[in-house]
mmCIF file of C-alpha atoms in Angstrom:
data_model
loop_
_atom_site.group_PDB
_atom_site.id
_atom_site.type_symbol
_atom_site.label_atom_id
_atom_site.label_comp_id
_atom_site.label_asym_id
_atom_site.label_seq_id
_atom_site.Cartn_x
_atom_site.Cartn_y
_atom_site.Cartn_z
ATOM 1 C CA UNK E 1 0.000 0.000 0.000
ATOM 2 C CA UNK E 2 1.279 3.406 -1.029
ATOM 3 C CA UNK E 3 2.033 5.834 1.862
ATOM 4 C CA UNK E 4 0.722 9.440 1.994
ATOM 5 C CA UNK E 5 3.636 11.633 3.127
ATOM 6 C CA UNK E 6 4.457 15.395 3.249
ATOM 7 C CA UNK E 7 4.205 15.803 -0.520
ATOM 8 C CA UNK E 8 0.718 14.320 -0.563
ATOM 9 C CA UNK E 9 -0.418 16.703 2.199
ATOM 10 C CA UNK E 10 1.052 19.692 0.337
ATOM 11 C CA UNK E 11 -0.807 18.652 -2.782
ATOM 12 C CA UNK E 12 -4.113 18.674 -0.918
ATOM 13 C CA UNK E 13 -3.411 22.166 0.432
ATOM 14 C CA UNK E 14 -2.486 23.415 -3.069
ATOM 15 C CA UNK E 15 -5.725 22.066 -4.574
ATOM 16 C CA UNK E 16 -7.772 23.647 -1.769
ATOM 17 C CA UNK E 17 -6.110 27.036 -2.365
ATOM 18 C CA UNK E 18 -6.702 26.868 -6.139
ATOM 19 C CA UNK E 19 -10.427 26.104 -5.698
ATOM 20 C CA UNK E 20 -10.816 29.110 -3.370
ATOM 21 C CA UNK E 21 -8.908 31.384 -5.789
ATOM 22 C CA UNK E 22 -11.086 30.334 -8.753
ATOM 23 C CA UNK E 23 -14.211 31.126 -6.745
ATOM 24 C CA UNK E 24 -12.934 34.642 -5.945
ATOM 25 C CA UNK E 25 -11.302 35.506 -9.279
ATOM 26 C CA UNK E 26 -14.435 36.064 -11.454
ATOM 27 C CA UNK E 27 -15.565 38.945 -9.264
ATOM 28 C CA UNK E 28 -12.068 40.465 -9.426
ATOM 29 C CA UNK E 29 -11.946 40.298 -13.212
ATOM 30 C CA UNK E 30 -15.068 42.374 -13.795
ATOM 31 C CA UNK E 31 -14.298 45.641 -15.508
ATOM 32 C CA UNK E 32 -14.848 48.544 -13.134
ATOM 33 C CA UNK E 33 -17.070 51.418 -14.287
ATOM 34 C CA UNK E 34 -16.814 55.050 -13.305
ATOM 35 C CA UNK E 35 -19.658 55.757 -10.920
ATOM 36 C CA UNK E 36 -19.329 58.467 -8.291
ATOM 37 C CA UNK E 37 -22.357 57.053 -6.482
ATOM 38 C CA UNK E 38 -20.429 53.954 -5.529
ATOM 39 C CA UNK E 39 -22.935 51.421 -6.858
ATOM 40 C CA UNK E 40 -23.026 50.204 -10.445
ATOM 41 C CA UNK E 41 -26.318 48.444 -10.960
ATOM 42 C CA UNK E 42 -29.119 46.571 -9.253
ATOM 43 C CA UNK E 43 -32.475 47.254 -7.626
ATOM 44 C CA UNK E 44 -32.849 50.078 -5.141
ATOM 45 C CA UNK E 45 -29.886 52.112 -6.376
ATOM 46 C CA UNK E 46 -29.908 55.895 -6.892
ATOM 47 C CA UNK E 47 -31.298 56.906 -10.298
ATOM 48 C CA UNK E 48 -29.045 57.326 -13.302
ATOM 49 C CA UNK E 49 -27.972 60.868 -14.241
ATOM 50 C CA UNK E 50 -29.889 61.652 -17.442
ATOM 51 C CA UNK E 51 -29.994 65.133 -18.978
ATOM 52 C CA UNK E 52 -32.109 66.890 -21.580
ATOM 53 C CA UNK E 53 -30.632 70.362 -22.277
ATOM 54 C CA UNK E 54 -32.658 72.513 -24.649
ATOM 55 C CA UNK E 55 -31.674 75.469 -26.801
ATOM 56 C CA UNK E 56 -32.569 77.278 -30.026
ATOM 57 C CA UNK E 57 -29.313 76.430 -31.767
ATOM 58 C CA UNK E 58 -28.147 78.627 -34.582
ATOM 59 C CA UNK E 59 -28.523 75.815 -37.114
ATOM 60 C CA UNK E 60 -31.933 74.686 -35.879
ATOM 61 C CA UNK E 61 -34.238 74.583 -32.883
ATOM 62 C CA UNK E 62 -32.515 71.871 -30.880
ATOM 63 C CA UNK E 63 -29.292 70.017 -30.256
ATOM 64 C CA UNK E 64 -28.314 67.540 -32.937
ATOM 65 C CA UNK E 65 -27.371 63.891 -32.614
ATOM 66 C CA UNK E 66 -23.653 63.619 -31.893
ATOM 67 C CA UNK E 67 -23.310 67.047 -30.216
ATOM 68 C CA UNK E 68 -21.101 66.867 -27.116
ATOM 69 C CA UNK E 69 -21.456 68.944 -23.970
ATOM 70 C CA UNK E 70 -19.375 69.173 -20.798
ATOM 71 C CA UNK E 71 -21.295 68.628 -17.551
ATOM 72 C CA UNK E 72 -20.468 69.623 -13.977
ATOM 73 C CA UNK E 73 -22.636 68.278 -11.156
ATOM 74 C CA UNK E 74 -22.442 69.677 -7.616
ATOM 75 C CA UNK E 75 -23.891 68.910 -4.226
ATOM 76 C CA UNK E 76 -23.862 72.381 -2.598
ATOM 77 C CA UNK E 77 -24.265 70.979 0.903
ATOM 78 C CA UNK E 78 -20.932 69.175 0.729
ATOM 79 C CA UNK E 79 -18.071 70.809 2.661
ATOM 80 C CA UNK E 80 -15.221 70.868 0.181
ATOM 81 C CA UNK E 81 -12.141 73.061 0.186
ATOM 82 C CA UNK E 82 -10.584 72.218 -3.162
ATOM 83 C CA UNK E 83 -11.362 71.549 -6.789
ATOM 84 C CA UNK E 84 -14.446 73.721 -7.028
ATOM 85 C CA UNK E 85 -15.554 76.098 -9.779
ATOM 86 C CA UNK E 86 -15.695 79.666 -8.495
ATOM 87 C CA UNK E 87 -17.553 79.610 -5.183
ATOM 88 C CA UNK E 88 -18.965 76.155 -5.874
ATOM 89 C CA UNK E 89 -17.840 73.023 -4.000
ATOM 90 C CA UNK E 90 -15.779 70.283 -5.578
ATOM 91 C CA UNK E 91 -17.780 68.765 -8.445
ATOM 92 C CA UNK E 92 -19.426 65.362 -8.116
ATOM 93 C CA UNK E 93 -19.058 65.149 -11.905
ATOM 94 C CA UNK E 94 -16.105 67.136 -13.264
ATOM 95 C CA UNK E 95 -16.443 68.096 -16.938
ATOM 96 C CA UNK E 96 -18.076 64.777 -17.780
ATOM 97 C CA UNK E 97 -18.624 64.480 -21.562
ATOM 98 C CA UNK E 98 -22.243 63.799 -22.522
ATOM 99 C CA UNK E 99 -23.332 63.076 -26.093
ATOM 100 C CA UNK E 100 -26.685 63.813 -27.723
ATOM 101 C CA UNK E 101 -28.727 60.733 -28.677
ATOM 102 C CA UNK E 102 -32.317 59.966 -29.543
ATOM 103 C CA UNK E 103 -34.505 59.040 -26.572
ATOM 104 C CA UNK E 104 -35.391 55.358 -26.512
ATOM 105 C CA UNK E 105 -39.094 56.188 -26.797
ATOM 106 C CA UNK E 106 -38.474 58.338 -29.885
ATOM 107 C CA UNK E 107 -39.776 61.506 -28.183
ATOM 108 C CA UNK E 108 -36.767 63.691 -28.988
ATOM 109 C CA UNK E 109 -33.109 64.128 -28.075
ATOM 110 C CA UNK E 110 -31.374 63.579 -24.743
ATOM 111 C CA UNK E 111 -27.828 63.464 -23.403
ATOM 112 C CA UNK E 112 -26.099 60.399 -21.962
ATOM 113 C CA UNK E 113 -22.566 59.839 -20.694
ATOM 114 C CA UNK E 114 -20.253 59.429 -23.669
ATOM 115 C CA UNK E 115 -18.461 56.555 -21.917
ATOM 116 C CA UNK E 116 -21.651 54.517 -22.072
ATOM 117 C CA UNK E 117 -21.407 53.885 -18.329
ATOM 118 C CA UNK E 118 -24.229 54.639 -15.936
ATOM 119 C CA UNK E 119 -23.502 57.653 -13.740
ATOM 120 C CA UNK E 120 -25.777 57.800 -10.723
ATOM 121 C CA UNK E 121 -26.920 60.378 -8.216
ATOM 122 C CA UNK E 122 -25.333 59.837 -4.799
ATOM 123 C CA UNK E 123 -28.738 59.035 -3.314
ATOM 124 C CA UNK E 124 -32.452 59.342 -4.029
ATOM 125 C CA UNK E 125 -33.206 62.487 -2.004
ATOM 126 C CA UNK E 126 -30.391 65.080 -2.174
ATOM 127 C CA UNK E 127 -30.848 67.886 -4.763
ATOM 128 C CA UNK E 128 -27.887 68.784 -7.002
ATOM 129 C CA UNK E 129 -26.806 71.675 -9.212
ATOM 130 C CA UNK E 130 -25.782 71.237 -12.851
ATOM 131 C CA UNK E 131 -23.673 73.382 -15.192
ATOM 132 C CA UNK E 132 -23.224 72.447 -18.843
ATOM 133 C CA UNK E 133 -21.591 74.048 -21.865
ATOM 134 C CA UNK E 134 -21.028 73.447 -25.594
ATOM 135 C CA UNK E 135 -18.786 72.598 -27.400
ATOM 136 C CA UNK E 136 -17.014 70.120 -25.122
ATOM 137 C CA UNK E 137 -13.342 70.671 -24.242
ATOM 138 C CA UNK E 138 -11.062 68.412 -22.192
ATOM 139 C CA UNK E 139 -9.263 71.558 -20.976
ATOM 140 C CA UNK E 140 -12.212 72.397 -18.702
ATOM 141 C CA UNK E 141 -11.407 69.659 -16.168
ATOM 142 C CA UNK E 142 -11.264 71.313 -12.742
ATOM 143 C CA UNK E 143 -11.163 74.813 -14.237
ATOM 144 C CA UNK E 144 -13.122 78.017 -13.749
ATOM 145 C CA UNK E 145 -12.119 79.755 -16.999
ATOM 146 C CA UNK E 146 -12.207 77.928 -20.308
ATOM 147 C CA UNK E 147 -10.389 79.251 -23.365
ATOM 148 C CA UNK E 148 -12.265 78.593 -26.598
ATOM 149 C CA UNK E 149 -12.314 79.842 -30.164
ATOM 150 C CA UNK E 150 -15.003 80.116 -32.793
ATOM 151 C CA UNK E 151 -14.126 78.803 -36.229
ATOM 152 C CA UNK E 152 -12.490 81.156 -38.719
ATOM 153 C CA UNK E 153 -14.197 79.270 -41.549
ATOM 154 C CA UNK E 154 -17.877 78.952 -40.634
ATOM 155 C CA UNK E 155 -19.051 78.219 -44.159
ATOM 156 C CA UNK E 156 -20.269 74.683 -43.362
ATOM 157 C CA UNK E 157 -23.201 73.776 -41.064
ATOM 158 C CA UNK E 158 -20.826 71.739 -38.873
ATOM 159 C CA UNK E 159 -18.374 74.641 -38.444
ATOM 160 C CA UNK E 160 -21.216 77.036 -37.643
ATOM 161 C CA UNK E 161 -22.582 74.629 -35.031
ATOM 162 C CA UNK E 162 -19.132 74.183 -33.475
ATOM 163 C CA UNK E 163 -18.895 77.982 -33.138
ATOM 164 C CA UNK E 164 -22.172 78.147 -31.218
ATOM 165 C CA UNK E 165 -20.883 78.474 -27.637
ATOM 166 C CA UNK E 166 -23.688 77.611 -25.207
ATOM 167 C CA UNK E 167 -23.967 77.588 -21.425
ATOM 168 C CA UNK E 168 -26.677 76.601 -18.988
ATOM 169 C CA UNK E 169 -27.282 76.007 -15.286
ATOM 170 C CA UNK E 170 -29.911 74.159 -13.275
ATOM 171 C CA UNK E 171 -30.031 74.600 -9.507
ATOM 172 C CA UNK E 172 -31.478 72.263 -6.878
ATOM 173 C CA UNK E 173 -32.563 69.583 -9.317
ATOM 174 C CA UNK E 174 -34.296 66.719 -7.554
ATOM 175 C CA UNK E 175 -33.005 63.178 -8.136
ATOM 176 C CA UNK E 176 -35.182 61.548 -10.761
ATOM 177 C CA UNK E 177 -35.207 58.542 -13.009
ATOM 178 C CA UNK E 178 -36.440 60.805 -15.816
ATOM 179 C CA UNK E 179 -34.412 63.472 -17.616
ATOM 180 C CA UNK E 180 -33.247 66.672 -15.918
ATOM 181 C CA UNK E 181 -34.100 69.678 -18.111
ATOM 182 C CA UNK E 182 -31.406 72.352 -18.461
ATOM 183 C CA UNK E 183 -32.039 75.506 -20.496
ATOM 184 C CA UNK E 184 -28.889 76.700 -22.259
ATOM 185 C CA UNK E 185 -28.332 80.057 -23.945
ATOM 186 C CA UNK E 186 -26.154 81.431 -26.731
ATOM 187 C CA UNK E 187 -23.042 83.117 -25.376
ATOM 188 C CA UNK E 188 -21.707 84.279 -28.755
ATOM 189 C CA UNK E 189 -23.119 87.186 -30.725
ATOM 190 C CA UNK E 190 -24.509 86.657 -34.208
ATOM 191 C CA UNK E 191 -23.593 88.909 -37.122
ATOM 192 C CA UNK E 192 -26.218 88.664 -39.855
ATOM 193 C CA UNK E 193 -25.446 90.251 -43.223
ATOM 194 C CA UNK E 194 -27.998 90.409 -46.035
ATOM 195 C CA UNK E 195 -27.179 91.474 -49.581
ATOM 196 C CA UNK E 196 -30.045 93.170 -51.406
ATOM 197 C CA UNK E 197 -30.126 93.646 -55.196
ATOM 198 C CA UNK E 198 -30.128 97.307 -56.216
ATOM 199 C CA UNK E 199 -30.106 98.972 -59.621
ATOM 200 C CA UNK E 200 -29.162 96.608 -62.422
ATOM 201 C CA UNK E 201 -29.576 93.439 -60.373
ATOM 202 C CA UNK E 202 -32.265 91.036 -59.344
ATOM 203 C CA UNK E 203 -31.757 88.410 -56.670
ATOM 204 C CA UNK E 204 -30.911 85.627 -59.126
ATOM 205 C CA UNK E 205 -28.340 87.640 -61.096
ATOM 206 C CA UNK E 206 -26.737 89.048 -57.950
ATOM 207 C CA UNK E 207 -26.410 85.605 -56.377
ATOM 208 C CA UNK E 208 -24.780 84.206 -59.500
ATOM 209 C CA UNK E 209 -22.367 87.163 -59.682
ATOM 210 C CA UNK E 210 -21.416 86.903 -55.994
ATOM 211 C CA UNK E 211 -17.992 85.315 -55.525
ATOM 212 C CA UNK E 212 -17.436 85.649 -51.796
ATOM 213 C CA UNK E 213 -17.808 87.616 -48.595
ATOM 214 C CA UNK E 214 -15.278 87.888 -45.740
ATOM 215 C CA UNK E 215 -15.622 89.577 -42.339
ATOM 216 C CA UNK E 216 -12.401 91.237 -41.105
ATOM 217 C CA UNK E 217 -11.463 92.756 -37.752
ATOM 218 C CA UNK E 218 -13.169 90.397 -35.296
ATOM 219 C CA UNK E 219 -11.469 88.324 -32.576
ATOM 220 C CA UNK E 220 -12.222 84.597 -32.636
ATOM 221 C CA UNK E 221 -10.550 83.563 -29.369
ATOM 222 C CA UNK E 222 -12.550 83.949 -26.183
ATOM 223 C CA UNK E 223 -12.815 83.055 -22.500
ATOM 224 C CA UNK E 224 -15.879 81.397 -20.941
ATOM 225 C CA UNK E 225 -16.427 81.745 -17.188
ATOM 226 C CA UNK E 226 -17.946 78.351 -16.378
ATOM 227 C CA UNK E 227 -19.391 79.532 -13.057
ATOM 228 C CA UNK E 228 -21.415 82.407 -14.536
ATOM 229 C CA UNK E 229 -21.643 81.776 -18.288
ATOM 230 C CA UNK E 230 -19.942 85.087 -19.089
ATOM 231 C CA UNK E 231 -18.102 85.023 -22.431
ATOM 232 C CA UNK E 232 -15.735 87.727 -23.665
ATOM 233 C CA UNK E 233 -13.261 87.998 -26.506
ATOM 234 C CA UNK E 234 -9.596 87.375 -25.668
ATOM 235 C CA UNK E 235 -7.898 90.526 -24.442
ATOM 236 C CA UNK E 236 -11.201 92.238 -23.648
ATOM 237 C CA UNK E 237 -11.870 93.890 -20.310
ATOM 238 C CA UNK E 238 -14.589 93.338 -17.763
ATOM 239 C CA UNK E 239 -15.993 96.263 -15.787
ATOM 240 C CA UNK E 240 -14.327 96.755 -12.421
ATOM 241 C CA UNK E 241 -11.658 94.114 -12.815
ATOM 242 C CA UNK E 242 -9.649 95.156 -15.853
ATOM 243 C CA UNK E 243 -8.573 92.243 -18.008
ATOM 244 C CA UNK E 244 -9.965 88.798 -17.310
ATOM 245 C CA UNK E 245 -7.308 86.763 -15.449
ATOM 246 C CA UNK E 246 -5.340 84.222 -17.420
ATOM 247 C CA UNK E 247 -5.918 80.549 -16.671
ATOM 248 C CA UNK E 248 -2.277 79.706 -17.359
ATOM 249 C CA UNK E 249 -2.678 76.106 -16.234
ATOM 250 C CA UNK E 250 -4.861 75.355 -19.227
ATOM 251 C CA UNK E 251 -3.431 73.451 -22.144
ATOM 252 C CA UNK E 252 -4.198 75.933 -24.928
ATOM 253 C CA UNK E 253 -2.046 77.726 -27.464
ATOM 254 C CA UNK E 254 -1.902 81.522 -27.438
ATOM 255 C CA UNK E 255 -4.834 81.799 -25.030
ATOM 256 C CA UNK E 256 -4.312 85.549 -24.707
ATOM 257 C CA UNK E 257 -3.966 86.180 -28.432
ATOM 258 C CA UNK E 258 -6.393 88.990 -29.245
ATOM 259 C CA UNK E 259 -5.336 89.489 -32.863
ATOM 260 C CA UNK E 260 -8.118 89.987 -35.405
ATOM 261 C CA UNK E 261 -8.821 87.238 -37.904
ATOM 262 C CA UNK E 262 -10.705 86.880 -41.163
ATOM 263 C CA UNK E 263 -13.991 85.024 -40.778
ATOM 264 C CA UNK E 264 -15.803 83.308 -43.631
ATOM 265 C CA UNK E 265 -19.510 83.279 -42.712
ATOM 266 C CA UNK E 266 -22.156 80.671 -43.462
ATOM 267 C CA UNK E 267 -23.990 81.553 -46.685
ATOM 268 C CA UNK E 268 -27.645 80.908 -47.452
ATOM 269 C CA UNK E 269 -28.325 82.578 -50.756
ATOM 270 C CA UNK E 270 -27.725 86.285 -50.183
ATOM 271 C CA UNK E 271 -27.808 85.984 -46.382
ATOM 272 C CA UNK E 272 -24.590 85.478 -44.399
ATOM 273 C CA UNK E 273 -24.305 84.426 -40.778
ATOM 274 C CA UNK E 274 -21.256 84.424 -38.467
ATOM 275 C CA UNK E 275 -20.843 83.799 -34.731
ATOM 276 C CA UNK E 276 -18.280 85.824 -32.772
ATOM 277 C CA UNK E 277 -17.510 86.342 -29.074
ATOM 278 C CA UNK E 278 -19.038 89.473 -27.501
ATOM 279 C CA UNK E 279 -16.744 92.389 -28.310
ATOM 280 C CA UNK E 280 -16.586 95.944 -29.547
ATOM 281 C CA UNK E 281 -15.025 96.109 -33.015
ATOM 282 C CA UNK E 282 -13.796 99.566 -33.935
ATOM 283 C CA UNK E 283 -12.542 98.669 -37.411
ATOM 284 C CA UNK E 284 -14.843 96.028 -38.815
ATOM 285 C CA UNK E 285 -14.548 95.447 -42.548
ATOM 286 C CA UNK E 286 -16.887 93.472 -44.776
ATOM 287 C CA UNK E 287 -15.194 92.516 -48.025
ATOM 288 C CA UNK E 288 -17.556 91.568 -50.859
ATOM 289 C CA UNK E 289 -16.448 90.255 -54.239
ATOM 290 C CA UNK E 290 -19.018 90.535 -57.047
ATOM 291 C CA UNK E 291 -18.335 89.861 -60.718
ATOM 292 C CA UNK E 292 -14.594 89.958 -60.188
ATOM 293 C CA UNK E 293 -14.569 93.260 -58.288
ATOM 294 C CA UNK E 294 -13.815 93.758 -54.584
ATOM 295 C CA UNK E 295 -15.579 96.264 -52.364
ATOM 296 C CA UNK E 296 -14.750 96.810 -48.682
ATOM 297 C CA UNK E 297 -17.094 98.361 -46.151
ATOM 298 C CA UNK E 298 -15.707 99.786 -42.901
ATOM 299 C CA UNK E 299 -17.720 100.390 -39.747
ATOM 300 C CA UNK E 300 -17.718 99.843 -35.979
ATOM 301 C CA UNK E 301 -20.110 97.786 -33.894
ATOM 302 C CA UNK E 302 -20.556 95.925 -30.628
ATOM 303 C CA UNK E 303 -21.616 92.277 -30.399
ATOM 304 C CA UNK E 304 -23.517 91.023 -27.331
ATOM 305 C CA UNK E 305 -24.193 87.488 -26.102
ATOM 306 C CA UNK E 306 -27.376 86.044 -27.539
ATOM 307 C CA UNK E 307 -28.064 89.113 -29.702
ATOM 308 C CA UNK E 308 -28.242 89.471 -33.470
ATOM 309 C CA UNK E 309 -26.492 92.427 -35.082
ATOM 310 C CA UNK E 310 -27.929 92.982 -38.561
ATOM 311 C CA UNK E 311 -26.545 94.633 -41.642
ATOM 312 C CA UNK E 312 -28.341 95.095 -44.954
ATOM 313 C CA UNK E 313 -26.086 95.860 -47.902
ATOM 314 C CA UNK E 314 -27.633 97.076 -51.151
ATOM 315 C CA UNK E 315 -25.585 96.269 -54.231
ATOM 316 C CA UNK E 316 -26.030 98.493 -57.303
ATOM 317 C CA UNK E 317 -24.648 97.660 -60.716
ATOM 318 C CA UNK E 318 -22.946 100.698 -62.231
ATOM 319 C CA UNK E 319 -21.420 101.358 -65.623
ATOM 320 C CA UNK E 320 -17.912 100.864 -64.270
ATOM 321 C CA UNK E 321 -18.743 97.950 -62.001
ATOM 322 C CA UNK E 322 -20.690 97.869 -58.762
ATOM 323 C CA UNK E 323 -21.195 100.058 -55.766
ATOM 324 C CA UNK E 324 -21.923 98.669 -52.332
ATOM 325 C CA UNK E 325 -23.588 100.765 -49.650
ATOM 326 C CA UNK E 326 -24.341 100.434 -45.970
ATOM 327 C CA UNK E 327 -26.315 102.647 -43.636
ATOM 328 C CA UNK E 328 -25.735 101.526 -40.042
ATOM 329 C CA UNK E 329 -25.755 98.801 -37.429
ATOM 330 C CA UNK E 330 -28.223 98.040 -34.691
ATOM 331 C CA UNK E 331 -28.712 95.128 -32.299
ATOM 332 C CA UNK E 332 -31.927 93.204 -31.550
ATOM 333 C CA UNK E 333 -33.177 92.898 -35.097
ATOM 334 C CA UNK E 334 -33.425 96.566 -36.066
ATOM 335 C CA UNK E 335 -31.901 97.518 -39.414
ATOM 336 C CA UNK E 336 -30.648 100.966 -40.390
ATOM 337 C CA UNK E 337 -29.353 99.879 -43.772
ATOM 338 C CA UNK E 338 -29.474 102.029 -46.856
ATOM 339 C CA UNK E 339 -28.051 102.691 -50.295
ATOM 340 C CA UNK E 340 -24.912 104.576 -51.131
ATOM 341 C CA UNK E 341 -24.439 105.419 -54.838
#
C-alpha cells in the first residue's frame, strides 16, 4: 500500500487554495465602471444621471445627434475646500462628456454619458446643481475659466454649429429617473449680413455674380467663465476688474492672443451668418467680391451674447462695375441699412 507523506499533504493544500482562488477571481476580473455614487447596478440604487438640455441652436431649434457637452454636477451641501468652480464646492461630476442621442421612446433628443457607463446620483433624495456648456473641451477639467475659439471658416453647417458656444445652469434639481431639463443660452453674438439687389440686379443675377464675402477685424478667441456663463473675446476687459485673469494652467495655445482674424460666414443665398464672441469692433470690414470686383465696407459695432447684429447691404450695378452701400448697425433685429451710390 502506497504511503501518503508530506508531498501528498502539500498537494491537498495546493488544490484547496486553487479552488478558493477560482471562486474569488471572477468577481475580481469584472471591468470597473466610473460611478461616483459607488454602486453600479441593481435594484434600489440611486437613479441614473440623465440630462435633456434645450436650446434654439443657430442651425436649428434643438441640439443635434452627436453634439457633445461638458457637464459639472455639484452637491452644494458638501463641505469641500478644493477643486471647485468659483464659489462652488468640488464637483461630483467634473467636466463629464455627454453626447446627444435619440430618446429610446423616440420623443426627442437627450444626453447620456459618452463613456456609455451609468452615472448615478449619490442618493435618491439630495438635490444637485448642474452646469453644462457646448462645445465640449477636455481643458475644462477642474477649471473656472475655459479658453475657446469660434471657427475662422464657418461656411459649413458643422463649423457654424461648433462655433455656437452655449452655457446653462440648473439649480437644486431633484433626483429623478427621468431626464433633468437644463435651459442653455447662446453666449456668442450673431452677425447677420444680407445682400439686397439694387439697380441693375435682381436676386438671381446678384447671387450668380457673388464670388465671396469675408468679415475682417473680429477676434475669434474667447474666454468662458464656467461659473457664470460670461463670455468675452480674448484681451477684452470686464468692468471693475480690468482684463480677465489668465488661466495659465490650461493646455491651450496663445490663449491671450487677441489678434483679429478673417472670418468666412455661413452663406444661405444672399444671407450670411457668423458667430463671434461678444466684443466691440472699432474697425470692422466686410469685403464683398461681385463679378470679379472687390468692395470693402468699414464700420464699428458691438456684439452682445445672444443678440443678433444685422446689416443690410444694397448692391447696385454701375457702368464701371458695382457700388456697395451700408447705412448703419443696430442690435436686436433693427436695421438701419441704406443705399450709397
